[in-house]
Every structure is written in C-alpha cells, then in structure tokens.
Coordinates of C-alpha atoms in Angstrom, one line a residue:
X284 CA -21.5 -5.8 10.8
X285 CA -19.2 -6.3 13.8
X286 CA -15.9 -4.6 11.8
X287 CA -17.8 -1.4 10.3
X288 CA -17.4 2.1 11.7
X289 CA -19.9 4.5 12.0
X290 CA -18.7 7.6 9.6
X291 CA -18.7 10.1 12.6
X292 CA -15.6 8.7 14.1
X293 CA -14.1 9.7 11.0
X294 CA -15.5 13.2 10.6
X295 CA -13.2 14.9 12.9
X296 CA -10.0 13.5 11.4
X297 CA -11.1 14.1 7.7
X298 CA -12.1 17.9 8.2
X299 CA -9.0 18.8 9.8
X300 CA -7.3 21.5 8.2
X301 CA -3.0 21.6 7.0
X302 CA -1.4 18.7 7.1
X303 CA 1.5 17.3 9.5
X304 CA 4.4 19.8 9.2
X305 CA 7.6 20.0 11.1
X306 CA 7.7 16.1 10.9
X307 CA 11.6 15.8 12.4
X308 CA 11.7 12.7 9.8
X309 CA 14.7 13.3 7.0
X310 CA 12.9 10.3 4.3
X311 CA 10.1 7.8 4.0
X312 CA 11.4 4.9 3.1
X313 CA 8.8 2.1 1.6
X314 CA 8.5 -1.9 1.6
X315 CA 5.1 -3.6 -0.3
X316 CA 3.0 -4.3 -2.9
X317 CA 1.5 -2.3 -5.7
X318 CA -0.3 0.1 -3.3
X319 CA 3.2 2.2 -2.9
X320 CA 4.9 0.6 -5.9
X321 CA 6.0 3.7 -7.7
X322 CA 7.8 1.5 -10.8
X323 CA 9.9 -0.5 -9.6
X324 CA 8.1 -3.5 -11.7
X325 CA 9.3 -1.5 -14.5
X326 CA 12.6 -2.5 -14.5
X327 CA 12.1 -6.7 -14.3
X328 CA 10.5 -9.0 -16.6
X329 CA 6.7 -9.3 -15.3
X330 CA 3.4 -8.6 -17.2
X331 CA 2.3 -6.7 -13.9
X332 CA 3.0 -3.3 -15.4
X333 CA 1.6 0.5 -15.5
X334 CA 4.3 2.1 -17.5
X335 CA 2.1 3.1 -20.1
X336 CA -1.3 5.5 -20.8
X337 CA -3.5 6.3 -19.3
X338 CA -2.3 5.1 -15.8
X339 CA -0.2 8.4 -15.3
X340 CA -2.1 10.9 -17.0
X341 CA -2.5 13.0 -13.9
X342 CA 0.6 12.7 -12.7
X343 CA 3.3 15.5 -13.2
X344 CA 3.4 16.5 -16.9
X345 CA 0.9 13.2 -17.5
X346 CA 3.7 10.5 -17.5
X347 CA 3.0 7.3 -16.6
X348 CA 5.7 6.2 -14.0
X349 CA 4.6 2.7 -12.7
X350 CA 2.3 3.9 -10.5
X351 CA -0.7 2.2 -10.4
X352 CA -2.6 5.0 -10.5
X353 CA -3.9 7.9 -12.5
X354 CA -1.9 9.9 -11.0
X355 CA 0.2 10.2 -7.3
X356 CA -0.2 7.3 -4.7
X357 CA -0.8 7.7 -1.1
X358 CA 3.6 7.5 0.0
X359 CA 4.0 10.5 -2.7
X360 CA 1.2 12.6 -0.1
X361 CA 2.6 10.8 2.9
X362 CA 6.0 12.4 2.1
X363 CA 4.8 15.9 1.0
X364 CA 2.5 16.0 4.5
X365 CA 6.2 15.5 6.3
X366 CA 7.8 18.1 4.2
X367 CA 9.8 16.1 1.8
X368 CA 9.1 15.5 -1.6
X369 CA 5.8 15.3 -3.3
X370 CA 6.7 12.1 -4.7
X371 CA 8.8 9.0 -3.3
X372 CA 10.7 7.4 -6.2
X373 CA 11.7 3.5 -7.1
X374 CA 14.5 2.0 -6.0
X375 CA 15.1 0.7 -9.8
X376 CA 13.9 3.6 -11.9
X377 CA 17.6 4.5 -13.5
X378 CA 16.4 8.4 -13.7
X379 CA 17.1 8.6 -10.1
X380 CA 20.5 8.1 -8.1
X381 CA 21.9 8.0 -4.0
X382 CA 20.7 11.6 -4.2
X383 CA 17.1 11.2 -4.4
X384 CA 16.5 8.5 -2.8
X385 CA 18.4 9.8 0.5
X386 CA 15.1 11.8 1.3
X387 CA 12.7 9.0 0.6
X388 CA 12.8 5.4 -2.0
X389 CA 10.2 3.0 -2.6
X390 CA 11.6 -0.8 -2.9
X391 CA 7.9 -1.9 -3.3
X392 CA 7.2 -4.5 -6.0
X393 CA 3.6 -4.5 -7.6
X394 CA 2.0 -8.3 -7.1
X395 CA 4.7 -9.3 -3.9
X396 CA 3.4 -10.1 -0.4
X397 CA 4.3 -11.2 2.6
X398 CA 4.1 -14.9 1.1
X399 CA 7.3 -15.5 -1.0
X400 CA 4.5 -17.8 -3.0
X401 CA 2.9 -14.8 -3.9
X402 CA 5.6 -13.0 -5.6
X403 CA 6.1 -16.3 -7.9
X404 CA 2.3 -15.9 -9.3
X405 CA 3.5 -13.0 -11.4
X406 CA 7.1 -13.1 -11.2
X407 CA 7.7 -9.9 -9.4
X408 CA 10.3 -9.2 -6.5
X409 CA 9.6 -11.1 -3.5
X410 CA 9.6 -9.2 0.2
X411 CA 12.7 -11.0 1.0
X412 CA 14.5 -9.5 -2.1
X413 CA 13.2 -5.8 -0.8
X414 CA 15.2 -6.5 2.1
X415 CA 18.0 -6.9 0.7
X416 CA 17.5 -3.7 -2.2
X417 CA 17.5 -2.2 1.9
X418 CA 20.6 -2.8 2.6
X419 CA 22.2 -2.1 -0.6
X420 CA 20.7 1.4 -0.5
X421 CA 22.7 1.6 3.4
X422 CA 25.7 1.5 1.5
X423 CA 25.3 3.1 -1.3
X424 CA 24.1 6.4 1.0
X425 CA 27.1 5.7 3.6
X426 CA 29.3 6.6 0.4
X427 CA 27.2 9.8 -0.7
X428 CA 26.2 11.0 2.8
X429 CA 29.1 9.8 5.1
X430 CA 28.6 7.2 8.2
X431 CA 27.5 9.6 10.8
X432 CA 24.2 11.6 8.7
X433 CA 23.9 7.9 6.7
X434 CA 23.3 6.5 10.5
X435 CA 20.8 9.2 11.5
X436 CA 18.9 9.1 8.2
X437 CA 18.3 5.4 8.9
X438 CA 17.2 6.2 12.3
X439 CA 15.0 8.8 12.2
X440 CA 13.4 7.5 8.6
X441 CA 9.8 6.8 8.4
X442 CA 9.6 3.2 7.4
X443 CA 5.9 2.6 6.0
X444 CA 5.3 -1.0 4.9
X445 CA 2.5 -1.7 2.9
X446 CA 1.3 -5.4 1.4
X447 CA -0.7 -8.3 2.3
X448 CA -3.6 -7.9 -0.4
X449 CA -2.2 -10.3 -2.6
X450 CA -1.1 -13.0 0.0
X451 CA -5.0 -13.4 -0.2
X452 CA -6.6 -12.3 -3.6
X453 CA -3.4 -13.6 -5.6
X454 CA -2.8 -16.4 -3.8
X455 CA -4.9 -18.1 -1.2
X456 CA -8.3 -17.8 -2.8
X457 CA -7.0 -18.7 -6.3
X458 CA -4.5 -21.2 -6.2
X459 CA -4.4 -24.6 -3.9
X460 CA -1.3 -24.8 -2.4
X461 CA -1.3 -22.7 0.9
X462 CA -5.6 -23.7 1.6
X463 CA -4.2 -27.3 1.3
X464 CA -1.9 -26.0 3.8
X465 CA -3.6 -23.8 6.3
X466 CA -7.0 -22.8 7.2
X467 CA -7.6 -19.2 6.5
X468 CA -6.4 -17.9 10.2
X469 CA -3.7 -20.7 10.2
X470 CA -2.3 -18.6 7.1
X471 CA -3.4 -15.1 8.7
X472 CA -0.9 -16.4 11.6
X473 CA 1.6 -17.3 9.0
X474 CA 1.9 -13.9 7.2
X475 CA 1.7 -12.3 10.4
X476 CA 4.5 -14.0 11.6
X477 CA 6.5 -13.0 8.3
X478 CA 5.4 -9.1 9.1
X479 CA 6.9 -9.5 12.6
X480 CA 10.3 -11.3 11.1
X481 CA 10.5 -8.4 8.3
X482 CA 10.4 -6.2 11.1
X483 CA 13.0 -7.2 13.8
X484 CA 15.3 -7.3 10.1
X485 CA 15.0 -3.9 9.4
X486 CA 15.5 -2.7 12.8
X487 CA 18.5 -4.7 13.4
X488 CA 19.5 -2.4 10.2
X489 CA 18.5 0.9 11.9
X490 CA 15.0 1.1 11.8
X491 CA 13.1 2.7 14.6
X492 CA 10.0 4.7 12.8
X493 CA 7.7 2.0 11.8
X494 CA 4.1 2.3 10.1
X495 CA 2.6 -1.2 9.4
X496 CA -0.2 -0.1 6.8
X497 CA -3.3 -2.7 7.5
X498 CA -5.4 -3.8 4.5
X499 CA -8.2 -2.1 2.6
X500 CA -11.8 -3.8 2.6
X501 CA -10.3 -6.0 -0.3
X502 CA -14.1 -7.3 -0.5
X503 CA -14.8 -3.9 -2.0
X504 CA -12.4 -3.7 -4.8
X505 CA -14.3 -3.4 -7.9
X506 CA -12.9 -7.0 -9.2
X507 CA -14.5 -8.7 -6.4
X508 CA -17.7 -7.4 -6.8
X509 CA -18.1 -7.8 -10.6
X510 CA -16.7 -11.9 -9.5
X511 CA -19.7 -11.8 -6.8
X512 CA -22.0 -10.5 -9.0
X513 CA -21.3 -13.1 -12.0
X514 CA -21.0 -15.4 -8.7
X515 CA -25.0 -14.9 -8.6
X516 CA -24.6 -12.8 -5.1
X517 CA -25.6 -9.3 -6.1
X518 CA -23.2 -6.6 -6.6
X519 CA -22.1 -5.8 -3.4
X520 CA -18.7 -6.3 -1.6
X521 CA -17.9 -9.4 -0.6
X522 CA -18.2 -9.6 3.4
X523 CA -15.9 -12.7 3.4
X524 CA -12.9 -10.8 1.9
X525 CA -13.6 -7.6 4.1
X526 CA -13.9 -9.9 7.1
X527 CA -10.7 -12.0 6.5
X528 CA -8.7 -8.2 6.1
X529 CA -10.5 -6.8 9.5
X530 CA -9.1 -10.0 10.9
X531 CA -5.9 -9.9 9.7
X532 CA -5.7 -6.8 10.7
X533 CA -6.4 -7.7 14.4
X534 CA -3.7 -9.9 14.4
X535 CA -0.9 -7.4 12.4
X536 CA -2.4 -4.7 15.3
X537 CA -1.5 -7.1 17.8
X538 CA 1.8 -7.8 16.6
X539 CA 2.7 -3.8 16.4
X540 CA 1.4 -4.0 20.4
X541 CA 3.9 -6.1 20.9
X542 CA 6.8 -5.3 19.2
X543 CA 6.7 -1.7 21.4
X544 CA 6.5 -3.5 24.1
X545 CA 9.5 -6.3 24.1
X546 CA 11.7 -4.1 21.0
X547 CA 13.6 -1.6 22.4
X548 CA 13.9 2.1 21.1
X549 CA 11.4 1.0 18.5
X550 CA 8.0 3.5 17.6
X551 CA 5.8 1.5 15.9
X552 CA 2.1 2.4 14.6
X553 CA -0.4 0.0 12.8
X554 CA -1.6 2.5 9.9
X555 CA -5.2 1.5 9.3
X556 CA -7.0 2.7 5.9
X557 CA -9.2 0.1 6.8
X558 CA -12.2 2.4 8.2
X559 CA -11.8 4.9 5.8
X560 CA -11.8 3.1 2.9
X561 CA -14.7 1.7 3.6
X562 CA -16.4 4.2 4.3
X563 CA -15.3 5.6 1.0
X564 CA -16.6 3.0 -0.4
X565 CA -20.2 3.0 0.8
X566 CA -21.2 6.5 0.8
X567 CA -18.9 8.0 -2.0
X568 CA -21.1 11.2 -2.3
X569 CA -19.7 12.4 0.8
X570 CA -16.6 12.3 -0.3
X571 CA -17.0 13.8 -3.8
X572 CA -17.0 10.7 -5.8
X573 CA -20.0 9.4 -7.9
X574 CA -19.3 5.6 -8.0
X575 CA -17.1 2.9 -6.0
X576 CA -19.1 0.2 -7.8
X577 CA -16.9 0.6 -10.7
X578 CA -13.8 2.0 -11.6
X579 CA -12.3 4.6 -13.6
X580 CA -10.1 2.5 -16.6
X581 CA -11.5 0.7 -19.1
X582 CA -15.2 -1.1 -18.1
X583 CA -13.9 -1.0 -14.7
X584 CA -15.2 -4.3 -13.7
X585 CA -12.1 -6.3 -13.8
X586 CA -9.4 -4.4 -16.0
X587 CA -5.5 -3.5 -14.7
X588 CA -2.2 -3.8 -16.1
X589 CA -1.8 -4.6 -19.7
X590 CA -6.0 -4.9 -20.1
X591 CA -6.3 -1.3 -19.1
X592 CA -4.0 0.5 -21.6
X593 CA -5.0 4.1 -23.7
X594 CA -6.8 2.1 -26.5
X595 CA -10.0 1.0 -24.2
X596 CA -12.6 3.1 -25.3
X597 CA -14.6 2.8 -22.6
X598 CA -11.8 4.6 -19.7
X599 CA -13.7 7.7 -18.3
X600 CA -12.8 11.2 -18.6
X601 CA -12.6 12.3 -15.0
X602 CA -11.1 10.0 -12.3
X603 CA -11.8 12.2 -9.8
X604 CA -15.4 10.9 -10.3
X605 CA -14.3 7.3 -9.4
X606 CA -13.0 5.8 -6.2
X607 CA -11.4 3.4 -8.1
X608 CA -8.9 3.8 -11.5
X609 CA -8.3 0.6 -12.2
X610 CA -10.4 -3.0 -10.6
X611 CA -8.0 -3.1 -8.0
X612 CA -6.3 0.4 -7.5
X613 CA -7.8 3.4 -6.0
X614 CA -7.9 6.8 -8.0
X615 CA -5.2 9.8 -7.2
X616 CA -8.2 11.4 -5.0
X617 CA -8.9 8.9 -3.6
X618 CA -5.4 7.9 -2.2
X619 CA -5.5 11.8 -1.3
X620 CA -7.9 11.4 1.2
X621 CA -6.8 8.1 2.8
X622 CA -3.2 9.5 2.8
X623 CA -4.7 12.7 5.1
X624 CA -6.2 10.4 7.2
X625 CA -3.4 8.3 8.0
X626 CA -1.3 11.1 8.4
X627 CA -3.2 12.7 10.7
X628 CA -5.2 9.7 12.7
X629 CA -1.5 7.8 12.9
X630 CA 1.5 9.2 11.5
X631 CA 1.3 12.3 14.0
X632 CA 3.3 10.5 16.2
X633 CA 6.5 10.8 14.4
X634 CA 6.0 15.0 14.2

C-alpha cells in the first residue's frame, strides 16, 4: 500500500540505546484524547471511565488512575526520557496541586477531539474547555512559582497534543451529522483547521515547543477489526480507516510546515506513531508481542471502559503478550516502544 513503511526504516531508531537526556525542557504539558488522558475523566460525569481494575494493575503499586491502560501511557515515558517525572498527572485528579503539575500536567479528556461534536457523544471535556484548564493552570503557577520562572516554564515546556481518533471513529463514521456535512477530506480540512487554531491559542499564551502527535492506523485497532470481520471482510485491519489517518496526517504534517514557517519563535514537530504502530501491528513477534488481532481485557474484540472491568473472566494474565489492553488502547509495552520512538525519531529536537 502507498502509506506502509518497510520495517528497516524503523530498525535504526528502535535499537538505539538510552533515551533523550539533558532535554533543557522544565515540564511536558498535554492537550487530547484518551491516548494521554491520565484521569482527568475521573473527575466529570461520563461513562468513559478507567478508574477501576484491572486497567491499572501495572501501574505503580497496581492502582488504576484513569489511564486507559494496564499500566503507564506513552506522556508518562515521554516525560521520564526528558528527565522529569515518570508519570505526568491530570489536571483534575485532587491528589495533586500547583506543585506537581509545574513539571508536567495532562488536561486531556478521554472521548474529546478536535470536533467540539465529538466531545458531546460521551459527554467528556471538549478541546476548547482544555484551553481554557491552560490558562487557569498559568495563573495558578504565576502564584506558586513567581512571574519570571512561571514565564520561562511556559516557554521552554514541551507542549505534546494528542487527539483526532475520535473525530473519526466516534463521530464521523457513526453518527450523520458531520457526513451530511462534509465529505471525508472536507472534514479532514475542517479538524485540521481546528489543530492549527488550537495552536496559534496556546502560543499566544507562551507556547513555543510544540509536538502534534499524528494518528495511529486506527484501521488496526482491535474494534475495527472484530466490526470488519462481523462486516464479512475477514479479520484484517481496515485499509479505509488506516488510509483516512495517513491522510489526515498529510494534511496536520502540512500544517506543522507551515506554522514554522509564518509563526515566529515557534519549534514545531509532527510526532508520527503512525509507522511504528503499524508495524507493531503486523509483525508483533518482532517486537515481543504474540497477538495485535486481539487485545489484552476481557474477549478483546470490542471491550473498554465499563465492559472491561476485573469481573470478565476472560482478561489475560500477561499484557505484555498483547499489543493491545483494551479494543481501542494499546498495552503499557506497547506505548513503551512507541514512546522511544517518538522520542528519539522527533522529540530530539527539543534536547
């Protein structure tokens, strides 16, 4: 297929040794979805949870924090690989204060997307209202830190922003409104243009370190292959999903091109996991996995949230076995190794 990669091109960039170290970035600070959502969800009335076993049980001390994950997601390694803390916490979670979250915060709501129509399906916190969590957060560390380190943790923070999944999944493939609205690139166009607005926002706020994460090969998620395989098209991922994300992609890439260009003191990177997840996905051996078909929690066909809790007796053992913990999140490991290679292939930068 025209967007695959060949796995050598990733070779040299997953076998290299350490991580990123001496990173002159004081916090990561976080904007998206339920990829870097570390329970924020927690704290407002949605049924798109994790706060409950067995998502957590490999996390410190086996607590389930939000994460949708067994365990640490891939901001928690992003912030270890630049020195800080091993984990990044929510902006919401009460057992943190101004103190923690002055060396990195999440603000990411599981279910959100770029599409403020998105964050209505579930009822989570729209991108908009991340925005504004931002700015609160400015205050609140002007107070603790003072004006003048406040200012230069704003500036020299790594902003990683990390959505669009849902925009697509959630919204446009399952509900009516924006596909009686827009063709699929119209909308691709439309969301980009969001990404590029959220953008010029925060750095009107003080942001200059910018990683736009691109999406997965959403085709491949384990949900969209058990709804292709009931579909009657086999059990492989579904090349229309993978296609619109590598295409999506292009355009989000594009905008990042620009923005260096016409913004300026800006240093922006597009953070593509695309490649690697894929090729995750398709030869999971080589990566110490046994199976991407299906993942860890519960059948793994189609389970999350609420349908993947610690009474499922079919959740395996040993999620480092499994690409995938839950039919739409990747496993602890698994965010390990995309983490390294984002950190390395195009977070360097910021070093």
């Amino acid at each position: 297929m025209a967007y695959s990669n060949t796995l050598w091109l990733l070779l040299p960039y997953f076998f290299l040794a350490g991580v990123v170290t001496g990173a002159k970035v004081p916090a990561v600070i976080v904007f998206g979805d339920s990829s870097v959502d570390a329970g924020n969800n927690n704290q407002i009335s949605t049924v798109l949870k994790s706060n409950f076993q067995p998502y957590g049980r490999d996390f410190y001390g086996g607590q389930p924090t939000g994460r949708f994950s067994n365990g640490r997601i891939a901001t928690d390694y992003i912030s270890e690989a630049f020195g800080l803390r091993p984990t990044i916490p929510a902006y919401l979670d009460p057992m943190y204060n101004i103190s923690d979250f002055a060396v990195g915060v999440s603000f990411a709501s599981a279910g959100t997307g770029f599409d403020n129509a998105t964050s209505d399906v579930l009822s989570v916190i729209p991108f908009w209202k991340e925005l504004e969590y931002f700015k609160d957060y400015q205050t609140k560390l002007k107070v603790y830190m003072g004006i003048e380190k406040a200012t230069n943790i704003i500036s020299e923070a790594l902003y990683i922003i990390s959505l669009g999944t849902n925009d697509f999944l959630e919204n446009y493939y399952t509900l009516p409104d924006r596909r009686s609205q827009y063709n699929i690139e119209q909308y691709q166009v439309f969301l980009s243009g969001i990404a590029e607005k959220f953008v010029k926002s925060i750095y009107d706020l003080g942001a200059r370190k910018i990683a736009m994460t691109g999406l997965p090969p959403m085709g491949c998620l384990p949900l969209e292959r058990t709804t292709n395989f009931f579909g009657g098209n086999g059990d492989g991922c579904k090349d229309e999903y993978n296609k619109v994300a590598f295409d999506f992609n292009l355009k989000v890439s594009a905008m990042v091109k620009k923005m260096n260009k016409e913004v300026k003191g800006i240093k922006m990177v597009f953070s593509n996991p695309y490649y690697i997840f894929l090729q995750i996905v398709r030869k999971p051996s080589f990566f110490g996995f046994e199976t991407a078909a299906v993942a860890c929690c519960a059948t793994g066909m189609f389970e999350m949230g609420y349908m993947c809790d610690k009474y499922n007796p079919f959740t395996c053992s040993d999620a480092s076995k499994y690409v995938f913990w839950d039919s739409f999140h990747p496993t602890e490991k698994t965010s390990h190794i995309i983490a390294d290679y984002v950190a390395k292939r195009f977070l360097y930068v910021f070093r």
